[in-house]
Short mmCIF file of C-alpha atoms and ligand atoms in Angstrom, two decimals:
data_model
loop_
_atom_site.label_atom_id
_atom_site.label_comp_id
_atom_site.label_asym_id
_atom_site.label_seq_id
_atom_site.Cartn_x
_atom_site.Cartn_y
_atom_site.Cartn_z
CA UNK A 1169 -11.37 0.49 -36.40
CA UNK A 1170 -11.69 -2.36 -34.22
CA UNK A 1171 -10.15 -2.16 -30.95
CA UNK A 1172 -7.23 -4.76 -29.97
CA UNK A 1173 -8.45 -7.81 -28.06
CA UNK A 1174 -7.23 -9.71 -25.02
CA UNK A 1175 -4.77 -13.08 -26.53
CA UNK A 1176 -3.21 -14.04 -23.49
CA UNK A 1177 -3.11 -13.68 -19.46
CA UNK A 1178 0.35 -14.79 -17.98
CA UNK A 1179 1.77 -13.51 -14.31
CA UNK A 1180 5.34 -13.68 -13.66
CA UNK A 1181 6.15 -14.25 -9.82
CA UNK A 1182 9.87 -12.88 -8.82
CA UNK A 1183 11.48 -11.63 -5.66
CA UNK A 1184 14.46 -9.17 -6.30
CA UNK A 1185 14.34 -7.61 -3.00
CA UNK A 1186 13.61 -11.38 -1.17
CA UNK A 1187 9.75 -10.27 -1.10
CA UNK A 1188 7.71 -12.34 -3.54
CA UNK A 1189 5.76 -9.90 -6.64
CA UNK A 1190 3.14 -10.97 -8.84
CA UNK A 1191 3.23 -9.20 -12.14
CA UNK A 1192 0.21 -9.91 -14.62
CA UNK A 1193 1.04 -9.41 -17.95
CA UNK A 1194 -1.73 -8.67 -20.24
CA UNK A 1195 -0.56 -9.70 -24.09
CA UNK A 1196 -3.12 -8.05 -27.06
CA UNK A 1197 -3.87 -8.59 -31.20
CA UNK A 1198 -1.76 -5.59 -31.63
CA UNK A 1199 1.29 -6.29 -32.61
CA UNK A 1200 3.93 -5.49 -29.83
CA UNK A 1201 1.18 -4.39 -27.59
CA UNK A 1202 0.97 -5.73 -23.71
CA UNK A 1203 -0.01 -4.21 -20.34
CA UNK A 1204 1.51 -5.05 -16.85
CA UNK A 1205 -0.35 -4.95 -13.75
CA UNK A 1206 -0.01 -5.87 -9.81
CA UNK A 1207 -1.12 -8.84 -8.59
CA UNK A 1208 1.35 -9.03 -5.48
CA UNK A 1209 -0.50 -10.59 -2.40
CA UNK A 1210 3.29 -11.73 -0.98
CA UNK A 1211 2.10 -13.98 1.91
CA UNK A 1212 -0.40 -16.35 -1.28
CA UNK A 1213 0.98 -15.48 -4.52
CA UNK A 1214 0.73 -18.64 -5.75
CA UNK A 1215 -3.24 -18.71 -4.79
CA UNK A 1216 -3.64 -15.37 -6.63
CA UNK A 1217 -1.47 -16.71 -10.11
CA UNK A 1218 -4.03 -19.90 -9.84
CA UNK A 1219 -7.27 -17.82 -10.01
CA UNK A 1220 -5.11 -15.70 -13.08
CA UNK A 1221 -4.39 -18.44 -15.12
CA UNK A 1222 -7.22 -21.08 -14.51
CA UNK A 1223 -9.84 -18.61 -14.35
CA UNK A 1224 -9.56 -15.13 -15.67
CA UNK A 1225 -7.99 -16.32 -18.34
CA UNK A 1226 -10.68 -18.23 -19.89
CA UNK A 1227 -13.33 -15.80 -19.34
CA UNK A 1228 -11.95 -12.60 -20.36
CA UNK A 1229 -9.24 -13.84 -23.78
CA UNK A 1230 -11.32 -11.84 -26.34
CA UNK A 1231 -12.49 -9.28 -25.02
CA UNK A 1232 -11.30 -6.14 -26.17
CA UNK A 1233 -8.40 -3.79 -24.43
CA UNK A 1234 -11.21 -0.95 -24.27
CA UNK A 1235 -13.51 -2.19 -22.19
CA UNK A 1236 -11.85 -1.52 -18.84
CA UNK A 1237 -14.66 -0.84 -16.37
CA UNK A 1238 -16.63 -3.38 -17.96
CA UNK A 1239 -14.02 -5.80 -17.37
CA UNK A 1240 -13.31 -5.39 -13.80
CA UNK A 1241 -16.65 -5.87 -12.88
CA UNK A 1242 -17.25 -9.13 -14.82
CA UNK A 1243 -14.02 -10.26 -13.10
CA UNK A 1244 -14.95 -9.37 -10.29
CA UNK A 1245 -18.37 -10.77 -10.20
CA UNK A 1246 -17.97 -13.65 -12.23
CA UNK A 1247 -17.12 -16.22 -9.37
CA UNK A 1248 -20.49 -15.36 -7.89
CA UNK A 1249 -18.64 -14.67 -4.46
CA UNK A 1250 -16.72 -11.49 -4.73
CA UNK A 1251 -13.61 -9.35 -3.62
CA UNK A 1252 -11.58 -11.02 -0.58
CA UNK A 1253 -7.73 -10.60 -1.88
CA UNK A 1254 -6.85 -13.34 -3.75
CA UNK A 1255 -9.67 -13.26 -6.13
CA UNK A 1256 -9.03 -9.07 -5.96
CA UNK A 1257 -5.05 -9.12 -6.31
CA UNK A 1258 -6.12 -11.33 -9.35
CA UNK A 1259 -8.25 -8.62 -11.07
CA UNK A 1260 -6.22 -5.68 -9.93
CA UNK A 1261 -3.10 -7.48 -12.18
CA UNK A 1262 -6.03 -7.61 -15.05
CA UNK A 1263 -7.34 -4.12 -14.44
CA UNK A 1264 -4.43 -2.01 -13.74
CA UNK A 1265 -2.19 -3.90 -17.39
CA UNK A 1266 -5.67 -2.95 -19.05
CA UNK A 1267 -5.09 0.60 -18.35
CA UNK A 1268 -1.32 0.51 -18.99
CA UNK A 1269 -2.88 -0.62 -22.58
CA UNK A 1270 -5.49 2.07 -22.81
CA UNK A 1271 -1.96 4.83 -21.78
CA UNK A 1272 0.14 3.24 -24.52
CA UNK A 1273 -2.55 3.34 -27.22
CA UNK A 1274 -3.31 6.96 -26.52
CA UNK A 1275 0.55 7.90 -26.59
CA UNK A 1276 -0.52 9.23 -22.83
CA UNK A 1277 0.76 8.68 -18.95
CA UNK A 1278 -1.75 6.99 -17.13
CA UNK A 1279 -2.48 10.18 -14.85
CA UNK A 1280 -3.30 12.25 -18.46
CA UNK A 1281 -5.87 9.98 -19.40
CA UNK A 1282 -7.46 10.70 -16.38
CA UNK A 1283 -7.61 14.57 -16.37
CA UNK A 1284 -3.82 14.95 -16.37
CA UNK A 1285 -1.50 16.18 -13.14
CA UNK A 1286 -2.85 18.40 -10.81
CA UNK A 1287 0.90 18.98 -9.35
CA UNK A 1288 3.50 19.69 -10.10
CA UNK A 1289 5.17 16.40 -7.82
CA UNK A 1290 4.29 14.39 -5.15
CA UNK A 1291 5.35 14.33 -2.16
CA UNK A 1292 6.70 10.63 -0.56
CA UNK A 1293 7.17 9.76 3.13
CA UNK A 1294 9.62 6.94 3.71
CA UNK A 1295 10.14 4.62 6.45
CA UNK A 1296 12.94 4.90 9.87
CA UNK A 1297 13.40 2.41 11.39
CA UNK A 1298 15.80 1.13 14.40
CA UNK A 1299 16.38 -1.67 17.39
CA UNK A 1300 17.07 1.44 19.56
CA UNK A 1301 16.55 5.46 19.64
CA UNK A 1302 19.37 5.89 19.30
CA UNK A 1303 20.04 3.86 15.75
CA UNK A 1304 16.21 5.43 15.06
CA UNK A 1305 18.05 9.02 15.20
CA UNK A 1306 20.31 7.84 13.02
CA UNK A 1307 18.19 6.51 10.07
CA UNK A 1308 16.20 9.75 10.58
CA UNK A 1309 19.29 11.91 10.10
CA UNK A 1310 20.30 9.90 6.99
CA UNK A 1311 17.25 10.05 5.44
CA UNK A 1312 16.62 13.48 5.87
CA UNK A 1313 20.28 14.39 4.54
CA UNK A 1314 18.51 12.81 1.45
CA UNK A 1315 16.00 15.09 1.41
CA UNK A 1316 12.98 13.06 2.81
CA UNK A 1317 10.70 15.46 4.50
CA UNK A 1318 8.03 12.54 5.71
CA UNK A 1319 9.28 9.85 7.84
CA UNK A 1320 7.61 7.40 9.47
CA UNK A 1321 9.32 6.34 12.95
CA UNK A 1322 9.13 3.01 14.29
CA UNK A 1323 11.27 1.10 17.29
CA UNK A 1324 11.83 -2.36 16.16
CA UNK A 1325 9.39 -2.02 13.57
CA UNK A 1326 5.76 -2.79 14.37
CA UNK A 1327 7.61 -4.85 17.49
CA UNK A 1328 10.02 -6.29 19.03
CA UNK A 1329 11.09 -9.85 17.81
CA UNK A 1330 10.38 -12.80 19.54
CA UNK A 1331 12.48 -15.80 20.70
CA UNK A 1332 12.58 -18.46 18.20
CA UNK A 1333 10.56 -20.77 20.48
CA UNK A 1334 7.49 -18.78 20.88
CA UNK A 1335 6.88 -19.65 17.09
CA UNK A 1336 6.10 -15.96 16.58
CA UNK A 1337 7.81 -13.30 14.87
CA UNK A 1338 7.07 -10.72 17.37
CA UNK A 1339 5.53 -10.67 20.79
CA UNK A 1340 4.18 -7.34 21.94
CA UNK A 1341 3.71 -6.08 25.28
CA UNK A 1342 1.07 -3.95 25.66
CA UNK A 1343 1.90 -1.19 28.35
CA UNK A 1344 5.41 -1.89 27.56
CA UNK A 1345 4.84 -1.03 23.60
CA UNK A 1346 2.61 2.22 24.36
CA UNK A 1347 5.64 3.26 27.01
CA UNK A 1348 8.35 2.63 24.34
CA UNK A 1349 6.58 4.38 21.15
CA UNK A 1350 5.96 7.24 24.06
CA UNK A 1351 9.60 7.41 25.27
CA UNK A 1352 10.48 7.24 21.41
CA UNK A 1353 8.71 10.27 20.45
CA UNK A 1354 9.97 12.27 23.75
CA UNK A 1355 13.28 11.42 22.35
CA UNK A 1356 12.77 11.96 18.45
CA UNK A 1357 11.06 15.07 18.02
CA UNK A 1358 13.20 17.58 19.92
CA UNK A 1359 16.09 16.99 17.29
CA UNK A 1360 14.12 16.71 14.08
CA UNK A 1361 16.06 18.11 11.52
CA UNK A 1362 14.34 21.59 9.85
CA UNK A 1363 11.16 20.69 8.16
CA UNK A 1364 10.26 17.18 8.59
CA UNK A 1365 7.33 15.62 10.36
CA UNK A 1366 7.04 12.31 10.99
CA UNK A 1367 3.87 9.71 11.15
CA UNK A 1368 3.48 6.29 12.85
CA UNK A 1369 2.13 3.40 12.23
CA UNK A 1370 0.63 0.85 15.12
CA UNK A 1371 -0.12 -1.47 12.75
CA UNK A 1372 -3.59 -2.36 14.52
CA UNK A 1373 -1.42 -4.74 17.04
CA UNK A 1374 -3.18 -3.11 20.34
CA UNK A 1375 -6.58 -4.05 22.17
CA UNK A 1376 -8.51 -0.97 21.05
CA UNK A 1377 -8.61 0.39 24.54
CA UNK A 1378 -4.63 0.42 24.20
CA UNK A 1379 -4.65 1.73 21.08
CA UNK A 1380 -6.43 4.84 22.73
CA UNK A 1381 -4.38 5.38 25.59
CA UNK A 1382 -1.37 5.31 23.30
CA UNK A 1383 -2.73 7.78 20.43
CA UNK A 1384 -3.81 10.37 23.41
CA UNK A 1385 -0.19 10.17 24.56
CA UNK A 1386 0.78 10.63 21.22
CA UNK A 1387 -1.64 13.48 20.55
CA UNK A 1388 1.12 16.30 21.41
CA UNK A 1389 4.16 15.22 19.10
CA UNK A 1390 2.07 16.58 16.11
CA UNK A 1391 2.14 13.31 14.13
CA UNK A 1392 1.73 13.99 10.30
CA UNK A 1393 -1.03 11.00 10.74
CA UNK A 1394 -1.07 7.93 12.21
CA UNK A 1395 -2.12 4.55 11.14
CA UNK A 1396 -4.08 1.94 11.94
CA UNK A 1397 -4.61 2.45 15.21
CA UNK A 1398 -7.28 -0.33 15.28
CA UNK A 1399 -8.06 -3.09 13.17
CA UNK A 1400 -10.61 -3.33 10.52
CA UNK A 1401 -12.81 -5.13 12.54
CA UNK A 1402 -12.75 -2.49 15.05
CA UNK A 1403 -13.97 0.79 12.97
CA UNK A 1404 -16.08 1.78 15.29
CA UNK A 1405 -13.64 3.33 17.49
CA UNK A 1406 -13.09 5.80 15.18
CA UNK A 1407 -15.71 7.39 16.16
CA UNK A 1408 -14.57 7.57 19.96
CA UNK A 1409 -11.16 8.24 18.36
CA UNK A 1410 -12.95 11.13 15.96
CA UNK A 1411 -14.19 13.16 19.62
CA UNK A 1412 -10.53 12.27 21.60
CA UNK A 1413 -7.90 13.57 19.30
CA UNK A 1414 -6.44 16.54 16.87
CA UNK A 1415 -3.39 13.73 15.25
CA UNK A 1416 -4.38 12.83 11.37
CA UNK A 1417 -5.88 9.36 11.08
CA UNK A 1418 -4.95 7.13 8.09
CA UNK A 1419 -6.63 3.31 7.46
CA UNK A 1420 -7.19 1.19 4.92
CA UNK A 1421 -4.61 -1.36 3.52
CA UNK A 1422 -6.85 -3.97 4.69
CA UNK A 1423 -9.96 -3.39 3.71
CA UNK A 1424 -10.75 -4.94 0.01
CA UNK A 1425 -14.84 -3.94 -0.60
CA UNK A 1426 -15.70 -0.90 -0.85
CA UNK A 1427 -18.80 -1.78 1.57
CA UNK A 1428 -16.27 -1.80 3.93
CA UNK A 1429 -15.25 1.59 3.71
CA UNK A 1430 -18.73 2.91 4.27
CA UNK A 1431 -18.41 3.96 8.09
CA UNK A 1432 -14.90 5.71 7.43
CA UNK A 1433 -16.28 7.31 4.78
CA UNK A 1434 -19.51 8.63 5.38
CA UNK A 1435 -18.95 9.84 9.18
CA UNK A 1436 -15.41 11.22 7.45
CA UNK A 1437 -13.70 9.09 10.61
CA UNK A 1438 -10.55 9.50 8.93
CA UNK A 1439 -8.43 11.94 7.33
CA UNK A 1440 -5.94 9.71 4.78
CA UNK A 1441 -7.04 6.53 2.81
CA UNK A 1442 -4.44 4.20 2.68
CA UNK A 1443 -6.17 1.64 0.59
CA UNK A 1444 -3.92 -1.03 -1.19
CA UNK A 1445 -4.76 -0.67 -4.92
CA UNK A 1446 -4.47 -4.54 -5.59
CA UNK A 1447 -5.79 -5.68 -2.57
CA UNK A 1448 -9.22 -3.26 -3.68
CA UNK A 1449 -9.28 -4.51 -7.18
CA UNK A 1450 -7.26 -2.23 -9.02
CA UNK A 1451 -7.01 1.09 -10.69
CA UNK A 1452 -10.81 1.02 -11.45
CA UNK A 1453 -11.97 0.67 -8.20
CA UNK A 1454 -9.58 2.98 -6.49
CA UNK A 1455 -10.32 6.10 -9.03
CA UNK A 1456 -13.52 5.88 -8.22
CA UNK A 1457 -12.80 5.67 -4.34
CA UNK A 1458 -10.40 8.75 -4.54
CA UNK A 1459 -13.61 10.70 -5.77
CA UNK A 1460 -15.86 9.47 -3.10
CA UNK A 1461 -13.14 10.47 -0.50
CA UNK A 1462 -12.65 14.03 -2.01
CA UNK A 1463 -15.95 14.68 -1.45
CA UNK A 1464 -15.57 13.91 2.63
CA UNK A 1465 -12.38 15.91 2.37
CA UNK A 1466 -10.42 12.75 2.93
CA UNK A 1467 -7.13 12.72 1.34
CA UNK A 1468 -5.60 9.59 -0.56
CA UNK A 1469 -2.41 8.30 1.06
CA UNK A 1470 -2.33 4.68 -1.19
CA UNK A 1471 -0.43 2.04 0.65
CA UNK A 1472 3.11 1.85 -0.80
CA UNK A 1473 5.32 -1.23 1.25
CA UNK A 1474 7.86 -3.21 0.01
CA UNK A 1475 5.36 -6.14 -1.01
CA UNK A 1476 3.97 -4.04 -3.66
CA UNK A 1477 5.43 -4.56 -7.10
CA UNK A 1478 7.27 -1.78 -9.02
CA UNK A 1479 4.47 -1.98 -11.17
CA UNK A 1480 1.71 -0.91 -8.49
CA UNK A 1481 4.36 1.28 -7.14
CA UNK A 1482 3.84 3.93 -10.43
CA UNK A 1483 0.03 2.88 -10.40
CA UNK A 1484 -0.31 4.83 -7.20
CA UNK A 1485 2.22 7.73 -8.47
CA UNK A 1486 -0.38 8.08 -11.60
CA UNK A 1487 -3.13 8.31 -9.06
CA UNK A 1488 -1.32 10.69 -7.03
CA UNK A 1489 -0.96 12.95 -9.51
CA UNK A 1490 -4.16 12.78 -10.84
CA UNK A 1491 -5.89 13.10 -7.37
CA UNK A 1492 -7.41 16.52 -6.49
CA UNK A 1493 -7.64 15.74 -2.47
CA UNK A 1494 -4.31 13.62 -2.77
CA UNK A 1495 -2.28 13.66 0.59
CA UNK A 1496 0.87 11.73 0.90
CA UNK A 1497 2.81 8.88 -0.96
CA UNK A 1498 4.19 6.19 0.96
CA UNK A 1499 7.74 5.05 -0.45
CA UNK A 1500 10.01 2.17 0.44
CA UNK A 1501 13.71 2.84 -0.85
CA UNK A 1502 14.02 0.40 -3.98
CA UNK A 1503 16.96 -1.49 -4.83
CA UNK A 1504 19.37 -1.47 -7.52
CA UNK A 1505 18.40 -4.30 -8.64
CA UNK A 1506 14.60 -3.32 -8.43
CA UNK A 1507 15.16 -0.31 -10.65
CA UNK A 1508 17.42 -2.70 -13.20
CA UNK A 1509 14.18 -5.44 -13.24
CA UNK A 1510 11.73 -2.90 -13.37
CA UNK A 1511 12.84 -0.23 -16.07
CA UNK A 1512 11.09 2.74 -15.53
CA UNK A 1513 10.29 2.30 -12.14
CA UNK A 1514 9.56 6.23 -10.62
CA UNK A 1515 12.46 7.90 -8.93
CA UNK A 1516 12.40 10.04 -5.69
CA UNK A 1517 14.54 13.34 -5.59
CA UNK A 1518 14.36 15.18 -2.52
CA UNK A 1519 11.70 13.46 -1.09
CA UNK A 1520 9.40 13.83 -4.35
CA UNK A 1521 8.53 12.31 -7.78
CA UNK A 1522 8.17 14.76 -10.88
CA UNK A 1523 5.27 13.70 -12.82
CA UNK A 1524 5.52 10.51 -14.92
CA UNK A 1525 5.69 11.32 -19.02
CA UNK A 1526 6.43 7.82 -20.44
CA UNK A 1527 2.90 6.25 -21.81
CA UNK A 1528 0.99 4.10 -19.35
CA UNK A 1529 2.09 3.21 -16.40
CA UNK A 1530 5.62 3.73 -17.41
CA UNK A 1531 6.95 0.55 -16.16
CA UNK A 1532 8.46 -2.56 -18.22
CA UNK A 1533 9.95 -5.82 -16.56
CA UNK A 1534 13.05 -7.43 -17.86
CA UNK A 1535 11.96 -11.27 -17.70
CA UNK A 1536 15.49 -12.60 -17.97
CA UNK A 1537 16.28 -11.19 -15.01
CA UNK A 1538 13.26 -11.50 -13.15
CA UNK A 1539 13.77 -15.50 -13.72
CA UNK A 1540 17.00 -15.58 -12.02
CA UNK A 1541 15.31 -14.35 -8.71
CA UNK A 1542 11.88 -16.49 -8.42
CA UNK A 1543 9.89 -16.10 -5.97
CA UNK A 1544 9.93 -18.77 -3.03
CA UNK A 1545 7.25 -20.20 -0.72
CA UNK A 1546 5.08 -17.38 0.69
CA UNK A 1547 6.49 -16.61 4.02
CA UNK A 1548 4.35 -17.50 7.08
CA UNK A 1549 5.93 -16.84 9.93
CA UNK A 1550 6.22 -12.72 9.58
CA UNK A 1551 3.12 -12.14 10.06
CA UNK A 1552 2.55 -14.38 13.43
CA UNK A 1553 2.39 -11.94 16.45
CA UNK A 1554 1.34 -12.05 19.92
CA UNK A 1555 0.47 -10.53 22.98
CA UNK A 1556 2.88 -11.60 26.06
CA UNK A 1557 0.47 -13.83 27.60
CA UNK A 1558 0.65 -15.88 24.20
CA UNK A 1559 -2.44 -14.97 22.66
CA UNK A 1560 -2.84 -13.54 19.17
CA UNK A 1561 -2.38 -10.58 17.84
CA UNK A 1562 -3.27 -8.80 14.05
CA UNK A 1563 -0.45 -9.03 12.60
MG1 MG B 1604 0.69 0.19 7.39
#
C-alpha cells in the first residue's frame, strides 16, 4: 500500500499566553489525517510562516508522510544556504507534524516509535522568580508546596529593568549583578525546603571574564547546573570553565547547526544540552544529537520557555522519555487557557510527567479558539539589554 502524501502546509500563529506560537500543520491524502509541529521563533514569526508557505510548501506537497529524514534534509538544504532559525523553525514545524503523522499511523506515542520509554517519568524543573529575595523565597516556597523539586532562581529575571528612556529592557551592572545573584544564593539556599536543588541561568549577559568570577562564587551553593554562562560566540571558555569548577554546565538554546556544537561536544565541555528543538531543525536533528551526546556522557536538558508552543512542549517530553542519558526537563507553568487551546498538552504532577500514551505527539489545537487570540507584532524591545555604560549586551 502506498503511503499517504503531503496535500497541504498551513501554520497557524496565536498567542494565548501574550507570547506569539507558530504551529505548522501538516494536512495528508488520508482521510482525517494531519500532523502539528513547532515553528515558534516569537521575536520573527511572521519571517518563519513566509519561508512555510512560499517555500516549503511548493517543494515538499507530494511527497509522502514516510519519508521523514529524507525530508528534513531536502528542506533543509534546498535554499542552498542552510540552518540559521528562521529557515530552521520553518523545517522543525515540517519535521516534528511529519512524525506526529508517522505516531498516529502506527497507533504509537512518539517516544514508542523510537525504542519506547526508558522511565518511568520525567522529571521537570520550573522557573522562581522575584524583584526581591524576599518575594524569590516566596515563589520558591509555593512552588515547592506543589511538588517541584527543580527550580531555577533568578532576581529580577535575567536583570533588572531599565528606565523607559534608556530604550532597553534591562540594563545590567556587572559587579553589581555577580554581587546580587551572590547575595541571592547566600540567602536562598539555607532555607530550601527538603529535597530541592535549584539551577541558574546567566543568560550569557556577562563579559566572559565576569561570567567566571561569578560561577566560582557560585561554585559552593551546589547548583543543579547552570546555564549559559557565556555566549555562543564565546565557547571557548568552556574549556577554562571545564579546569575552574565542580557546578553542572548546561548550553545550547542558541546554537542551530550542529557544526556548532562540535567543541561542546567533543571536549565533553558541558554536562546538559539545552538545545531548542525548533531552533535545531526539529525532531530529526535533535534524536540524532541526543545520541551523539550520550556517547560524551552529556545529558539532554531540551530548552522548554514560554515561547515554545504546546506542541514542541510534548516534542521534548517524547524525547525525554525516549532518551537513555536524558537529564532534566525545563517547564514553564501553562495556562488555563493554554491547556484549553492545546488539548492534550502534558501535565506536571509533583514535579513530573508520566509517560505520554495518546498516538504522536499527543497534542491537537482548537483553531476557533486559537483565532480569537492572534498573535501580534513580534516584540522587539525584550530582548534589548545593556551594560551600564550603555553598550550592548546578549540579550
Ligand atoms: Mg536559558
Amino acid at each position: 500500500m502506498n503511503a499517504p502524501t503531503i496535500t497541504n502546509i498551513t501554520t497557524i500563529a496565536t498567542a494565548p499566553s501574550g507570547i506569539p506560537l507558530l504551529v505548522v500543520r501538516v494536512d495528508t491524502s488520508e482521510e482525517g489525517l494531519y500532523g502539528l509541529g513547532c515553528a515558534t521563533f516569537a521575536w520573527r514569526w511572521s519571517a518563519v510562516r513566509e519561508v512555510v508557505e512560499s517555500y516549503l510548501r511548493p517543494a515538499l506537497v507530494g511527497r509522502p508522510v514516510t519519508a521523514i529524514r529524507d525530508t528534513f534534509h531536502l528542506a533543509h538544504r534546498n535554499a542552498y544556504w542552510r540552518s540559521g532559525p528562521v529557515l530552521n523553525n520553518a523545517v522543525s514545524g515540517v519535521d516534528m507534524a511529519l512524525w506526529d503523522i508517522a505516531g498516529k499511523r502506527a497507533g504509537m506515542p512518539c517516544c514508542d516509535l523510537w525504542g519506547g520509554a526508558v522511565r518511568s517519568s520525567v522529571d521537570v524543573y520550573t522557573h522562581a522568580n522575584g524583584q526581591s529575595v524576599e518575594e524569590l523565597r516566596e515563589s520558591v516556597a509555593r512552588l515547592a508546596d506543589e511538588g517541584y523539586r527543580f527550580i531555577r532562581c533568578q532576581l529580577a529575571g535575567y536583570g533588572p529593568r531599565a528606565e523607559a528612556a534608556t530604550g532597553a529592557a534591562s540594563v545590567i551592572s556587572p559587579s553589581d549583578r555577580i554581587a546580587s545573584i551572590v547575595d541571592m544564593f547566600e540567602r536562598i539556599v539555607p532555607d530550601l525546603p527538603d529535597g530541592v536543588r535549584t539551577l541558574h541561568d546567566v543568560h550569557e549577559r556577562l563579559h566572559p571574564t565576569d561570567a567566571m568570577q561569578l560561577a566560582e562564587k557560585l561554585d559552593r551553593f551546589d547548583l543543579f547546573f547552570l546555564e549559559d554562562l557565556f555566549a555562543p560566540e564565546s565557547v571557548d571558555w568552556f574549556r577554562r570553565a571545564r579546569e575552574r569548577l565542580r557546578t553542572p554546565l548546561a548550553m545550547g538554546e542558541l546554537f542551530c547547526s550542529p557544526a556548532e556544537l562540535n567543541t561542546l561536544v567533543e571536549e565533553g565541555l558541558i554536562d546538559y544540552m539545552r538545545v531548542h528543538p525548533s531552533f535545531y531543525g526539529g525532531i530529526t536533528p535533535c534524536l540524532d544529537l541526543a545520541v551523539r551526546c550520550e556517547a560524551k556522557h552529556i545529558r539532554t536538558a531540551w530548552h522548554g520557555p514560554g515561547d515554545l508552543s504546546p506542541v514542541g512542549a510534548a516534542a521534548n517530553v517524547h524525547m525525554d522519555f525516549a532518551a537513555p542519558n536524558f537529564g532534566i526537563q525545563e517547564w514553564v507553568i501553562r495556562s488555563e487557557l493554554e491547556y484549553e487551546m492545546f488539548p492534550g498538552l502534558p501535565a506536571v504532577k509533583n514535579g513530573r510527567i508520566e509517560p505520554p500514551t495518546a498516538p504522536g505527539l499527543g497534542v491537537d489545537i482548537d483553531l476557533q479558539l486559537a483565532e480569537r487570540y492572534p498573535a501580534g507584532v513580534e516584540p522587539t524591545r525584550w530582548t534589548h539589554t545593556r551594560f551600564d555604560d550603555g553598550g550592548l549586551t546578549y540579550p
